[in-house]
């Protein structure tokens, strides 16, 4: 074979390899798992082994707590995390199993959450000695369970018994953690509530972005049963600032590195009970002093996607409508109302990843998607629809379940650089 022909074949091989590498490169998809999902009943029970390792690039096990006395990381529920009925098959141990299915997947544990509160974080972060103790316990915890990093979910700095100094102390905490994590190659991510008042009071976004690997932007909970009226939980757009598009804009304007933002997508909704039978098109701003109990998650006011889709598939009387103003679906049955997200609405939100050139998505949570495929012809319809879209940009894939029929017309979103000036 001549020299020129050999060189041509070599260049061709390199080009094909690079093309395959680029095509195979995936957007970051960080998937939370709620630890308590393993105690749910019937079709709702979800363990770590049920996690989707094909579409998720990162799996985060939530939540761990802070020991009030020692300031060390600790289990919230030893039965779930460590024992599982005394068989030594706790969920923390099962995290390692995920790497046998996908060696490249990253597994983390999250410290905090709403139930953990703010006071213990505040007390720990303001004390040099307590902070050192906490960080050293994180290091031991990572090594003991073979993790790839830690997610910090402090809800909410400066509030719920916290101090005005929490905002700066949080930065100091993150900086000290990262300093010790970086030589080990461990990841540090932060879960941020995407509301202007919460961000302004508790999060120095620019500094956080300079330190952490990812910002998990929870652009949800803009309306809920606590408002005593029916509303949309996570609108793409709305008349006010309480919507996903505005808060992505705002977070960027406050100094977040776009490539580090993972846009939070919900696999759940909020459930309400109103006084009278709901009529078509007349489902918002209705007085609601009650909620109904969801059958799998067994919570009042919270309903997982696998619950609402199963209700609509097997029950009578459910009506589903598309709310054009928010680009989300709603469902109602007699005097019960649900605001939630489906494939169509999540695809519209996922487009923001390309619009803003974000790092990827964060999913809360795997255990509330239709992980058994009881409503669709394959499991994880929400997760797979979004990741297929992100991997192929135009949403076309031979492996999707006729997903293009759920693909909505593109909705214009406005990038407003003025948001960060307020």
mmCIF file of C-alpha atoms in Angstrom:
data_model
loop_
_atom_site.group_PDB
_atom_site.id
_atom_site.type_symbol
_atom_site.label_atom_id
_atom_site.label_comp_id
_atom_site.label_asym_id
_atom_site.label_seq_id
_atom_site.Cartn_x
_atom_site.Cartn_y
_atom_site.Cartn_z
ATOM 1 C CA UNK A 1 0.000 0.000 0.000
ATOM 2 C CA UNK A 2 1.403 3.393 -0.977
ATOM 3 C CA UNK A 3 2.333 6.005 1.610
ATOM 4 C CA UNK A 4 -0.405 8.426 0.506
ATOM 5 C CA UNK A 5 -3.039 5.692 0.682
ATOM 6 C CA UNK A 6 -1.853 4.670 4.136
ATOM 7 C CA UNK A 7 -2.008 8.274 5.338
ATOM 8 C CA UNK A 8 -5.492 8.680 3.856
ATOM 9 C CA UNK A 9 -6.717 5.576 5.656
ATOM 10 C CA UNK A 10 -5.158 6.830 8.894
ATOM 11 C CA UNK A 11 -6.807 10.250 8.607
ATOM 12 C CA UNK A 12 -10.121 8.588 7.758
ATOM 13 C CA UNK A 13 -9.904 6.336 10.813
ATOM 14 C CA UNK A 14 -9.139 9.314 13.065
ATOM 15 C CA UNK A 15 -12.011 11.303 11.571
ATOM 16 C CA UNK A 16 -14.453 8.449 12.073
ATOM 17 C CA UNK A 17 -13.280 7.968 15.635
ATOM 18 C CA UNK A 18 -13.693 11.643 16.427
ATOM 19 C CA UNK A 19 -17.136 11.693 14.811
ATOM 20 C CA UNK A 20 -18.222 8.738 16.906
ATOM 21 C CA UNK A 21 -16.808 10.395 20.028
ATOM 22 C CA UNK A 22 -18.668 13.639 19.395
ATOM 23 C CA UNK A 23 -21.912 11.787 18.687
ATOM 24 C CA UNK A 24 -21.485 9.666 21.811
ATOM 25 C CA UNK A 25 -20.827 12.652 24.074
ATOM 26 C CA UNK A 26 -23.881 13.139 26.272
ATOM 27 C CA UNK A 27 -25.330 16.156 27.992
ATOM 28 C CA UNK A 28 -25.061 15.966 31.767
ATOM 29 C CA UNK A 29 -28.182 14.341 33.211
ATOM 30 C CA UNK A 30 -28.158 14.367 37.003
ATOM 31 C CA UNK A 31 -30.879 12.201 38.539
ATOM 32 C CA UNK A 32 -31.940 12.375 42.162
ATOM 33 C CA UNK A 33 -33.239 9.328 44.042
ATOM 34 C CA UNK A 34 -35.360 9.895 47.148
ATOM 35 C CA UNK A 35 -34.168 7.486 49.831
ATOM 36 C CA UNK A 36 -37.673 7.076 51.264
ATOM 37 C CA UNK A 37 -38.983 5.805 47.917
ATOM 38 C CA UNK A 38 -37.734 2.352 48.952
ATOM 39 C CA UNK A 39 -40.446 2.231 51.641
ATOM 40 C CA UNK A 40 -43.350 2.987 49.291
ATOM 41 C CA UNK A 41 -45.895 0.303 48.504
ATOM 42 C CA UNK A 42 -47.058 -1.517 45.381
ATOM 43 C CA UNK A 43 -46.011 0.090 42.081
ATOM 44 C CA UNK A 44 -44.486 3.031 43.913
ATOM 45 C CA UNK A 45 -41.655 1.166 45.637
ATOM 46 C CA UNK A 46 -38.307 2.190 44.187
ATOM 47 C CA UNK A 47 -34.837 1.075 45.239
ATOM 48 C CA UNK A 48 -31.415 2.161 44.044
ATOM 49 C CA UNK A 49 -31.208 -0.914 41.807
ATOM 50 C CA UNK A 50 -34.189 0.430 39.862
ATOM 51 C CA UNK A 51 -32.196 3.496 38.793
ATOM 52 C CA UNK A 52 -31.800 4.185 35.080
ATOM 53 C CA UNK A 53 -28.087 3.954 34.340
ATOM 54 C CA UNK A 54 -28.556 4.331 30.585
ATOM 55 C CA UNK A 55 -29.846 7.912 30.530
ATOM 56 C CA UNK A 56 -28.459 9.317 33.796
ATOM 57 C CA UNK A 57 -24.837 10.438 33.808
ATOM 58 C CA UNK A 58 -24.975 11.198 37.550
ATOM 59 C CA UNK A 59 -27.151 9.682 40.288
ATOM 60 C CA UNK A 60 -27.606 11.541 43.577
ATOM 61 C CA UNK A 61 -28.970 9.739 46.636
ATOM 62 C CA UNK A 62 -31.013 12.091 48.823
ATOM 63 C CA UNK A 63 -30.779 12.878 51.667
ATOM 64 C CA UNK A 64 -28.154 12.639 54.375
ATOM 65 C CA UNK A 65 -28.328 14.760 57.535
ATOM 66 C CA UNK A 66 -25.971 16.675 59.818
ATOM 67 C CA UNK A 67 -25.506 15.400 63.357
ATOM 68 C CA UNK A 68 -26.524 18.270 65.611
ATOM 69 C CA UNK A 69 -24.027 17.299 68.311
ATOM 70 C CA UNK A 70 -20.954 16.272 66.338
ATOM 71 C CA UNK A 71 -21.531 18.225 63.061
ATOM 72 C CA UNK A 72 -20.751 15.075 61.069
ATOM 73 C CA UNK A 73 -22.721 13.705 58.140
ATOM 74 C CA UNK A 74 -25.138 11.007 59.247
ATOM 75 C CA UNK A 75 -27.931 8.803 57.982
ATOM 76 C CA UNK A 76 -31.494 10.062 58.247
ATOM 77 C CA UNK A 77 -32.912 6.550 58.445
ATOM 78 C CA UNK A 78 -30.497 3.712 59.197
ATOM 79 C CA UNK A 79 -33.031 1.096 58.180
ATOM 80 C CA UNK A 80 -33.205 2.536 54.660
ATOM 81 C CA UNK A 81 -29.603 3.632 54.251
ATOM 82 C CA UNK A 82 -27.741 0.861 56.039
ATOM 83 C CA UNK A 83 -29.817 -2.153 57.042
ATOM 84 C CA UNK A 84 -32.945 -2.800 54.954
ATOM 85 C CA UNK A 85 -34.390 -5.256 57.449
ATOM 86 C CA UNK A 86 -31.118 -6.317 58.990
ATOM 87 C CA UNK A 87 -29.899 -7.908 55.769
ATOM 88 C CA UNK A 88 -27.014 -5.461 55.350
ATOM 89 C CA UNK A 89 -28.339 -4.351 51.973
ATOM 90 C CA UNK A 90 -28.913 -0.695 52.684
ATOM 91 C CA UNK A 91 -29.417 1.726 49.844
ATOM 92 C CA UNK A 92 -26.002 3.341 50.303
ATOM 93 C CA UNK A 93 -24.321 0.005 49.618
ATOM 94 C CA UNK A 94 -26.476 -0.480 46.543
ATOM 95 C CA UNK A 95 -25.104 2.714 44.974
ATOM 96 C CA UNK A 96 -21.918 0.852 44.096
ATOM 97 C CA UNK A 97 -23.944 -1.677 42.129
ATOM 98 C CA UNK A 98 -24.906 1.013 39.614
ATOM 99 C CA UNK A 99 -21.334 1.113 38.365
ATOM 100 C CA UNK A 100 -21.562 -2.537 37.364
ATOM 101 C CA UNK A 101 -24.306 -1.535 34.933
ATOM 102 C CA UNK A 102 -22.523 1.615 33.746
ATOM 103 C CA UNK A 103 -18.889 2.078 34.847
ATOM 104 C CA UNK A 104 -18.865 5.720 33.737
ATOM 105 C CA UNK A 105 -21.833 6.796 35.882
ATOM 106 C CA UNK A 106 -21.070 9.105 38.803
ATOM 107 C CA UNK A 107 -22.781 8.478 42.143
ATOM 108 C CA UNK A 108 -23.146 11.103 44.849
ATOM 109 C CA UNK A 109 -25.009 11.604 48.111
ATOM 110 C CA UNK A 110 -26.887 14.794 48.954
ATOM 111 C CA UNK A 111 -26.744 16.416 52.390
ATOM 112 C CA UNK A 112 -29.718 18.514 53.446
ATOM 113 C CA UNK A 113 -33.171 18.875 51.952
ATOM 114 C CA UNK A 114 -36.229 20.684 53.235
ATOM 115 C CA UNK A 115 -36.763 18.434 56.261
ATOM 116 C CA UNK A 116 -33.165 18.911 57.404
ATOM 117 C CA UNK A 117 -33.806 22.631 57.718
ATOM 118 C CA UNK A 118 -31.301 25.463 57.890
ATOM 119 C CA UNK A 119 -30.242 25.800 61.522
ATOM 120 C CA UNK A 120 -27.771 22.884 61.600
ATOM 121 C CA UNK A 121 -26.124 24.104 58.395
ATOM 122 C CA UNK A 122 -25.936 27.620 59.810
ATOM 123 C CA UNK A 123 -24.366 26.499 63.096
ATOM 124 C CA UNK A 124 -21.829 24.286 61.350
ATOM 125 C CA UNK A 125 -20.815 26.755 58.633
ATOM 126 C CA UNK A 126 -20.151 29.618 61.080
ATOM 127 C CA UNK A 127 -17.750 27.619 63.228
ATOM 128 C CA UNK A 128 -14.271 26.833 61.942
ATOM 129 C CA UNK A 129 -13.930 23.708 64.076
ATOM 130 C CA UNK A 130 -17.414 22.370 63.270
ATOM 131 C CA UNK A 131 -16.876 23.037 59.592
ATOM 132 C CA UNK A 132 -13.595 21.100 59.644
ATOM 133 C CA UNK A 133 -15.307 18.203 61.419
ATOM 134 C CA UNK A 134 -18.106 18.188 58.851
ATOM 135 C CA UNK A 135 -15.759 18.196 55.857
ATOM 136 C CA UNK A 136 -13.581 15.429 57.317
ATOM 137 C CA UNK A 137 -16.714 13.344 57.818
ATOM 138 C CA UNK A 138 -17.652 13.910 54.161
ATOM 139 C CA UNK A 139 -14.259 12.578 53.105
ATOM 140 C CA UNK A 140 -14.666 9.441 55.225
ATOM 141 C CA UNK A 141 -18.211 9.004 53.965
ATOM 142 C CA UNK A 142 -17.157 9.179 50.303
ATOM 143 C CA UNK A 143 -14.402 6.640 50.832
ATOM 144 C CA UNK A 144 -16.569 4.277 52.870
ATOM 145 C CA UNK A 145 -19.342 4.098 50.263
ATOM 146 C CA UNK A 146 -17.241 4.466 47.116
ATOM 147 C CA UNK A 147 -18.902 7.695 45.991
ATOM 148 C CA UNK A 148 -17.769 10.227 43.407
ATOM 149 C CA UNK A 149 -18.770 13.317 45.359
ATOM 150 C CA UNK A 150 -21.264 15.206 47.492
ATOM 151 C CA UNK A 151 -24.268 17.411 46.750
ATOM 152 C CA UNK A 152 -25.100 20.192 49.223
ATOM 153 C CA UNK A 153 -28.799 21.015 49.503
ATOM 154 C CA UNK A 154 -29.026 23.782 52.113
ATOM 155 C CA UNK A 155 -32.644 24.961 52.246
ATOM 156 C CA UNK A 156 -32.529 27.918 52.911
ATOM 157 C CA UNK A 157 -29.463 30.008 53.914
ATOM 158 C CA UNK A 158 -30.485 33.071 55.908
ATOM 159 C CA UNK A 159 -33.972 31.718 56.554
ATOM 160 C CA UNK A 160 -35.772 29.158 58.729
ATOM 161 C CA UNK A 161 -33.702 30.022 61.801
ATOM 162 C CA UNK A 162 -30.519 30.849 59.891
ATOM 163 C CA UNK A 163 -28.427 34.007 60.070
ATOM 164 C CA UNK A 164 -27.680 36.891 57.750
ATOM 165 C CA UNK A 165 -24.080 35.629 57.680
ATOM 166 C CA UNK A 166 -25.192 32.316 56.118
ATOM 167 C CA UNK A 167 -24.722 33.660 52.595
ATOM 168 C CA UNK A 168 -21.005 34.292 53.081
ATOM 169 C CA UNK A 169 -20.447 31.315 55.378
ATOM 170 C CA UNK A 170 -21.912 29.070 52.694
ATOM 171 C CA UNK A 171 -19.246 30.246 50.260
ATOM 172 C CA UNK A 172 -16.527 29.620 52.821
ATOM 173 C CA UNK A 173 -17.881 26.114 53.421
ATOM 174 C CA UNK A 174 -18.000 25.283 49.716
ATOM 175 C CA UNK A 175 -14.522 26.660 49.126
ATOM 176 C CA UNK A 176 -13.038 24.553 51.919
ATOM 177 C CA UNK A 177 -14.824 21.430 50.682
ATOM 178 C CA UNK A 178 -13.649 21.942 47.115
ATOM 179 C CA UNK A 179 -10.061 22.534 48.224
ATOM 180 C CA UNK A 180 -9.951 19.034 49.706
ATOM 181 C CA UNK A 181 -12.139 17.361 47.077
ATOM 182 C CA UNK A 182 -10.264 18.591 44.029
ATOM 183 C CA UNK A 183 -7.022 16.602 44.506
ATOM 184 C CA UNK A 184 -9.144 13.449 44.861
ATOM 185 C CA UNK A 185 -11.161 14.195 41.728
ATOM 186 C CA UNK A 186 -14.400 14.251 43.734
ATOM 187 C CA UNK A 187 -17.400 16.253 42.570
ATOM 188 C CA UNK A 188 -19.116 19.027 44.517
ATOM 189 C CA UNK A 189 -22.586 20.106 43.426
ATOM 190 C CA UNK A 190 -25.107 22.494 44.969
ATOM 191 C CA UNK A 191 -28.897 22.388 44.903
ATOM 192 C CA UNK A 192 -30.317 25.930 44.582
ATOM 193 C CA UNK A 193 -33.954 26.992 44.900
ATOM 194 C CA UNK A 194 -34.721 29.102 41.824
ATOM 195 C CA UNK A 195 -36.630 31.992 43.381
ATOM 196 C CA UNK A 196 -35.416 35.586 43.371
ATOM 197 C CA UNK A 197 -35.952 36.187 47.115
ATOM 198 C CA UNK A 198 -34.212 32.931 48.067
ATOM 199 C CA UNK A 199 -31.253 33.578 45.771
ATOM 200 C CA UNK A 200 -30.777 37.195 46.852
ATOM 201 C CA UNK A 201 -30.870 36.326 50.539
ATOM 202 C CA UNK A 202 -28.963 33.074 50.629
ATOM 203 C CA UNK A 203 -26.880 32.412 47.522
ATOM 204 C CA UNK A 204 -23.882 34.327 46.162
ATOM 205 C CA UNK A 205 -24.422 32.762 42.753
ATOM 206 C CA UNK A 206 -21.257 34.063 41.113
ATOM 207 C CA UNK A 207 -19.003 32.756 43.891
ATOM 208 C CA UNK A 208 -20.849 29.436 44.089
ATOM 209 C CA UNK A 209 -20.448 28.995 40.353
ATOM 210 C CA UNK A 210 -16.699 29.610 40.572
ATOM 211 C CA UNK A 211 -16.330 26.836 43.164
ATOM 212 C CA UNK A 212 -18.705 23.972 42.412
ATOM 213 C CA UNK A 213 -18.890 21.547 39.492
ATOM 214 C CA UNK A 214 -22.647 21.939 38.943
ATOM 215 C CA UNK A 215 -25.524 24.083 40.149
ATOM 216 C CA UNK A 216 -28.703 22.008 40.345
ATOM 217 C CA UNK A 217 -31.278 24.703 39.660
ATOM 218 C CA UNK A 218 -34.618 23.727 41.212
ATOM 219 C CA UNK A 219 -36.970 25.770 39.002
ATOM 220 C CA UNK A 220 -40.116 24.341 40.587
ATOM 221 C CA UNK A 221 -42.626 24.974 43.391
ATOM 222 C CA UNK A 222 -43.821 28.337 42.103
ATOM 223 C CA UNK A 223 -47.335 27.487 43.189
ATOM 224 C CA UNK A 224 -48.638 24.876 45.577
ATOM 225 C CA UNK A 225 -51.349 23.917 48.071
ATOM 226 C CA UNK A 226 -49.873 26.327 50.632
ATOM 227 C CA UNK A 227 -51.304 29.168 48.504
ATOM 228 C CA UNK A 228 -54.837 27.909 49.236
ATOM 229 C CA UNK A 229 -55.743 28.332 45.570
ATOM 230 C CA UNK A 230 -55.138 26.139 42.533
ATOM 231 C CA UNK A 231 -52.219 27.097 40.296
ATOM 232 C CA UNK A 232 -49.405 25.908 38.046
ATOM 233 C CA UNK A 233 -46.449 24.402 39.891
ATOM 234 C CA UNK A 234 -43.647 24.974 37.376
ATOM 235 C CA UNK A 235 -44.733 27.197 34.453
ATOM 236 C CA UNK A 236 -42.299 27.705 31.599
ATOM 237 C CA UNK A 237 -43.535 31.303 31.322
ATOM 238 C CA UNK A 238 -46.070 33.367 33.242
ATOM 239 C CA UNK A 239 -47.259 36.936 33.741
ATOM 240 C CA UNK A 240 -44.949 37.371 36.737
ATOM 241 C CA UNK A 241 -41.387 36.277 37.450
ATOM 242 C CA UNK A 242 -42.352 32.959 39.047
ATOM 243 C CA UNK A 243 -41.513 30.784 36.082
ATOM 244 C CA UNK A 244 -38.710 28.631 34.751
ATOM 245 C CA UNK A 245 -37.567 30.889 31.919
ATOM 246 C CA UNK A 246 -37.295 33.989 34.108
ATOM 247 C CA UNK A 247 -35.289 32.214 36.783
ATOM 248 C CA UNK A 248 -32.822 30.681 34.340
ATOM 249 C CA UNK A 249 -32.284 34.199 33.003
ATOM 250 C CA UNK A 250 -31.929 35.556 36.501
ATOM 251 C CA UNK A 251 -29.439 32.924 37.654
ATOM 252 C CA UNK A 252 -27.224 33.579 34.642
ATOM 253 C CA UNK A 253 -27.453 37.340 35.186
ATOM 254 C CA UNK A 254 -26.399 36.855 38.815
ATOM 255 C CA UNK A 255 -23.135 35.337 37.602
ATOM 256 C CA UNK A 256 -23.666 31.621 37.117
ATOM 257 C CA UNK A 257 -21.520 29.883 34.514
ATOM 258 C CA UNK A 258 -24.060 28.605 31.972
ATOM 259 C CA UNK A 259 -22.154 25.367 31.481
ATOM 260 C CA UNK A 260 -22.485 24.564 35.188
ATOM 261 C CA UNK A 261 -26.261 25.065 35.392
ATOM 262 C CA UNK A 262 -28.325 21.886 35.360
ATOM 263 C CA UNK A 263 -31.953 22.819 34.797
ATOM 264 C CA UNK A 264 -34.254 21.122 37.273
ATOM 265 C CA UNK A 265 -37.121 19.167 35.713
ATOM 266 C CA UNK A 266 -39.921 17.786 37.909
ATOM 267 C CA UNK A 267 -41.430 14.324 37.592
ATOM 268 C CA UNK A 268 -44.200 15.213 40.019
ATOM 269 C CA UNK A 269 -46.995 17.701 40.505
ATOM 270 C CA UNK A 270 -49.279 19.223 43.121
ATOM 271 C CA UNK A 271 -52.735 17.950 43.980
ATOM 272 C CA UNK A 272 -55.685 19.997 45.201
ATOM 273 C CA UNK A 273 -59.287 19.519 46.294
ATOM 274 C CA UNK A 274 -61.697 22.389 45.593
ATOM 275 C CA UNK A 275 -65.274 23.001 46.703
ATOM 276 C CA UNK A 276 -67.189 22.421 43.460
ATOM 277 C CA UNK A 277 -66.901 20.287 40.324
ATOM 278 C CA UNK A 278 -64.274 21.736 37.990
ATOM 279 C CA UNK A 279 -65.449 22.903 34.577
ATOM 280 C CA UNK A 280 -63.427 22.828 31.375
ATOM 281 C CA UNK A 281 -60.989 25.733 31.174
ATOM 282 C CA UNK A 282 -61.953 26.949 34.661
ATOM 283 C CA UNK A 283 -59.412 25.297 36.915
ATOM 284 C CA UNK A 284 -57.028 28.050 38.099
ATOM 285 C CA UNK A 285 -57.326 30.334 41.139
ATOM 286 C CA UNK A 286 -59.997 28.151 42.716
ATOM 287 C CA UNK A 287 -60.111 28.162 46.512
ATOM 288 C CA UNK A 288 -58.527 24.994 47.904
ATOM 289 C CA UNK A 289 -58.172 24.271 51.605
ATOM 290 C CA UNK A 290 -57.617 20.548 51.110
ATOM 291 C CA UNK A 291 -55.429 18.096 49.215
ATOM 292 C CA UNK A 292 -55.857 14.423 48.424
ATOM 293 C CA UNK A 293 -53.614 11.517 49.344
ATOM 294 C CA UNK A 294 -51.621 10.022 46.470
ATOM 295 C CA UNK A 295 -51.756 6.230 46.320
ATOM 296 C CA UNK A 296 -48.074 5.358 45.794
ATOM 297 C CA UNK A 297 -46.122 8.199 47.399
ATOM 298 C CA UNK A 298 -48.715 8.353 50.188
ATOM 299 C CA UNK A 299 -48.425 12.122 50.523
ATOM 300 C CA UNK A 300 -50.993 14.881 50.660
ATOM 301 C CA UNK A 301 -50.632 17.511 47.938
ATOM 302 C CA UNK A 302 -47.778 15.734 46.119
ATOM 303 C CA UNK A 303 -48.480 13.405 43.231
ATOM 304 C CA UNK A 304 -45.848 11.595 41.167
ATOM 305 C CA UNK A 305 -46.071 11.324 37.402
ATOM 306 C CA UNK A 306 -46.424 7.542 37.659
ATOM 307 C CA UNK A 307 -49.454 8.129 39.898
ATOM 308 C CA UNK A 308 -51.295 10.684 37.798
ATOM 309 C CA UNK A 309 -50.689 8.840 34.524
ATOM 310 C CA UNK A 310 -51.894 5.593 36.149
ATOM 311 C CA UNK A 311 -54.971 7.373 37.543
ATOM 312 C CA UNK A 312 -55.865 8.713 34.108
ATOM 313 C CA UNK A 313 -55.232 5.379 32.427
ATOM 314 C CA UNK A 314 -57.197 3.184 34.842
ATOM 315 C CA UNK A 315 -59.681 5.543 36.484
ATOM 316 C CA UNK A 316 -62.858 7.182 35.202
ATOM 317 C CA UNK A 317 -63.677 10.846 34.969
ATOM 318 C CA UNK A 318 -60.237 12.359 34.461
ATOM 319 C CA UNK A 319 -59.880 15.244 32.004
ATOM 320 C CA UNK A 320 -56.538 16.519 30.775
ATOM 321 C CA UNK A 321 -55.948 19.970 29.287
ATOM 322 C CA UNK A 322 -52.911 21.813 27.981
ATOM 323 C CA UNK A 323 -52.430 25.199 29.631
ATOM 324 C CA UNK A 324 -51.023 27.341 26.855
ATOM 325 C CA UNK A 325 -49.901 30.235 29.071
ATOM 326 C CA UNK A 326 -47.618 28.035 31.184
ATOM 327 C CA UNK A 327 -46.847 25.309 28.628
ATOM 328 C CA UNK A 328 -47.825 22.610 31.116
ATOM 329 C CA UNK A 329 -50.635 20.065 31.386
ATOM 330 C CA UNK A 330 -53.334 19.999 34.039
ATOM 331 C CA UNK A 331 -55.789 17.251 34.961
ATOM 332 C CA UNK A 332 -59.014 17.301 36.923
ATOM 333 C CA UNK A 333 -61.682 14.882 38.050
ATOM 334 C CA UNK A 334 -64.814 16.219 39.731
ATOM 335 C CA UNK A 335 -63.342 18.500 42.436
ATOM 336 C CA UNK A 336 -59.766 17.176 42.299
ATOM 337 C CA UNK A 337 -57.122 19.165 40.410
ATOM 338 C CA UNK A 338 -53.511 18.369 39.505
ATOM 339 C CA UNK A 339 -50.784 20.606 38.061
ATOM 340 C CA UNK A 340 -47.866 18.522 36.794
ATOM 341 C CA UNK A 341 -45.429 17.951 33.909
ATOM 342 C CA UNK A 342 -45.485 15.386 31.110
ATOM 343 C CA UNK A 343 -43.255 14.624 28.139
ATOM 344 C CA UNK A 344 -44.530 17.567 26.138
ATOM 345 C CA UNK A 345 -43.969 20.167 28.857
ATOM 346 C CA UNK A 346 -40.567 18.803 29.850
ATOM 347 C CA UNK A 347 -39.408 18.903 26.243
ATOM 348 C CA UNK A 348 -40.325 22.582 26.087
ATOM 349 C CA UNK A 349 -38.286 23.203 29.227
ATOM 350 C CA UNK A 350 -35.420 21.080 27.935
ATOM 351 C CA UNK A 351 -35.129 23.435 24.958
ATOM 352 C CA UNK A 352 -33.841 26.039 27.386
ATOM 353 C CA UNK A 353 -30.700 23.922 27.758
ATOM 354 C CA UNK A 354 -29.875 24.658 24.122
ATOM 355 C CA UNK A 355 -31.259 28.217 24.174
ATOM 356 C CA UNK A 356 -29.052 29.217 27.096
ATOM 357 C CA UNK A 357 -26.240 26.714 26.420
ATOM 358 C CA UNK A 358 -26.641 25.152 29.841
ATOM 359 C CA UNK A 359 -24.677 22.177 31.129
ATOM 360 C CA UNK A 360 -27.662 19.841 31.139
ATOM 361 C CA UNK A 361 -30.602 18.870 33.334
ATOM 362 C CA UNK A 362 -31.338 17.773 36.863
ATOM 363 C CA UNK A 363 -34.289 15.441 37.421
ATOM 364 C CA UNK A 364 -36.261 15.345 40.663
ATOM 365 C CA UNK A 365 -36.712 12.495 40.861
ATOM 366 C CA UNK A 366 -36.181 9.107 39.225
ATOM 367 C CA UNK A 367 -38.588 7.372 41.573
ATOM 368 C CA UNK A 368 -41.536 9.521 40.447
ATOM 369 C CA UNK A 369 -41.158 8.939 36.710
ATOM 370 C CA UNK A 370 -43.119 5.996 35.276
ATOM 371 C CA UNK A 371 -40.126 3.780 36.022
ATOM 372 C CA UNK A 372 -42.124 0.571 35.560
ATOM 373 C CA UNK A 373 -43.603 1.642 32.232
ATOM 374 C CA UNK A 374 -47.147 1.035 33.461
ATOM 375 C CA UNK A 375 -48.567 3.938 31.429
ATOM 376 C CA UNK A 376 -46.288 3.641 28.395
ATOM 377 C CA UNK A 377 -44.643 0.898 26.414
ATOM 378 C CA UNK A 378 -41.278 1.457 28.092
ATOM 379 C CA UNK A 379 -40.016 2.614 31.493
ATOM 380 C CA UNK A 380 -38.867 6.141 32.270
ATOM 381 C CA UNK A 381 -40.859 7.930 29.542
ATOM 382 C CA UNK A 382 -40.098 11.413 30.896
ATOM 383 C CA UNK A 383 -36.384 10.875 31.395
ATOM 384 C CA UNK A 384 -35.861 9.091 28.078
ATOM 385 C CA UNK A 385 -37.854 11.680 26.087
ATOM 386 C CA UNK A 386 -35.778 14.543 27.455
ATOM 387 C CA UNK A 387 -32.419 12.819 27.100
ATOM 388 C CA UNK A 388 -33.200 11.643 23.571
ATOM 389 C CA UNK A 389 -34.004 15.235 22.664
ATOM 390 C CA UNK A 390 -30.826 16.594 24.258
ATOM 391 C CA UNK A 391 -28.645 13.938 22.636
ATOM 392 C CA UNK A 392 -30.071 14.600 19.181
ATOM 393 C CA UNK A 393 -31.083 18.274 19.551
ATOM 394 C CA UNK A 394 -33.933 17.954 17.078
ATOM 395 C CA UNK A 395 -35.468 15.129 19.091
ATOM 396 C CA UNK A 396 -35.210 12.549 16.308
ATOM 397 C CA UNK A 397 -34.170 9.071 17.372
ATOM 398 C CA UNK A 398 -34.891 5.615 16.167
ATOM 399 C CA UNK A 399 -35.081 4.479 19.789
ATOM 400 C CA UNK A 400 -37.952 6.694 20.895
ATOM 401 C CA UNK A 401 -41.539 5.578 21.343
ATOM 402 C CA UNK A 402 -43.069 7.716 18.603
ATOM 403 C CA UNK A 403 -42.086 10.668 20.748
ATOM 404 C CA UNK A 404 -42.471 13.195 17.934
ATOM 405 C CA UNK A 405 -46.216 13.036 18.400
ATOM 406 C CA UNK A 406 -45.646 14.620 21.830
ATOM 407 C CA UNK A 407 -43.306 17.224 20.428
ATOM 408 C CA UNK A 408 -44.942 20.654 20.813
ATOM 409 C CA UNK A 409 -44.499 23.651 18.536
ATOM 410 C CA UNK A 410 -41.570 25.766 19.591
ATOM 411 C CA UNK A 411 -42.485 28.495 22.041
ATOM 412 C CA UNK A 412 -40.484 31.693 21.972
ATOM 413 C CA UNK A 413 -38.651 32.503 25.184
ATOM 414 C CA UNK A 414 -37.001 35.826 25.812
ATOM 415 C CA UNK A 415 -33.494 36.243 27.177
ATOM 416 C CA UNK A 416 -33.657 39.385 29.316
ATOM 417 C CA UNK A 417 -30.317 40.677 30.535
ATOM 418 C CA UNK A 418 -32.047 43.249 32.720
ATOM 419 C CA UNK A 419 -33.185 40.639 35.227
ATOM 420 C CA UNK A 420 -29.918 40.626 37.101
ATOM 421 C CA UNK A 421 -29.998 44.368 37.790
ATOM 422 C CA UNK A 422 -32.836 44.242 40.284
#
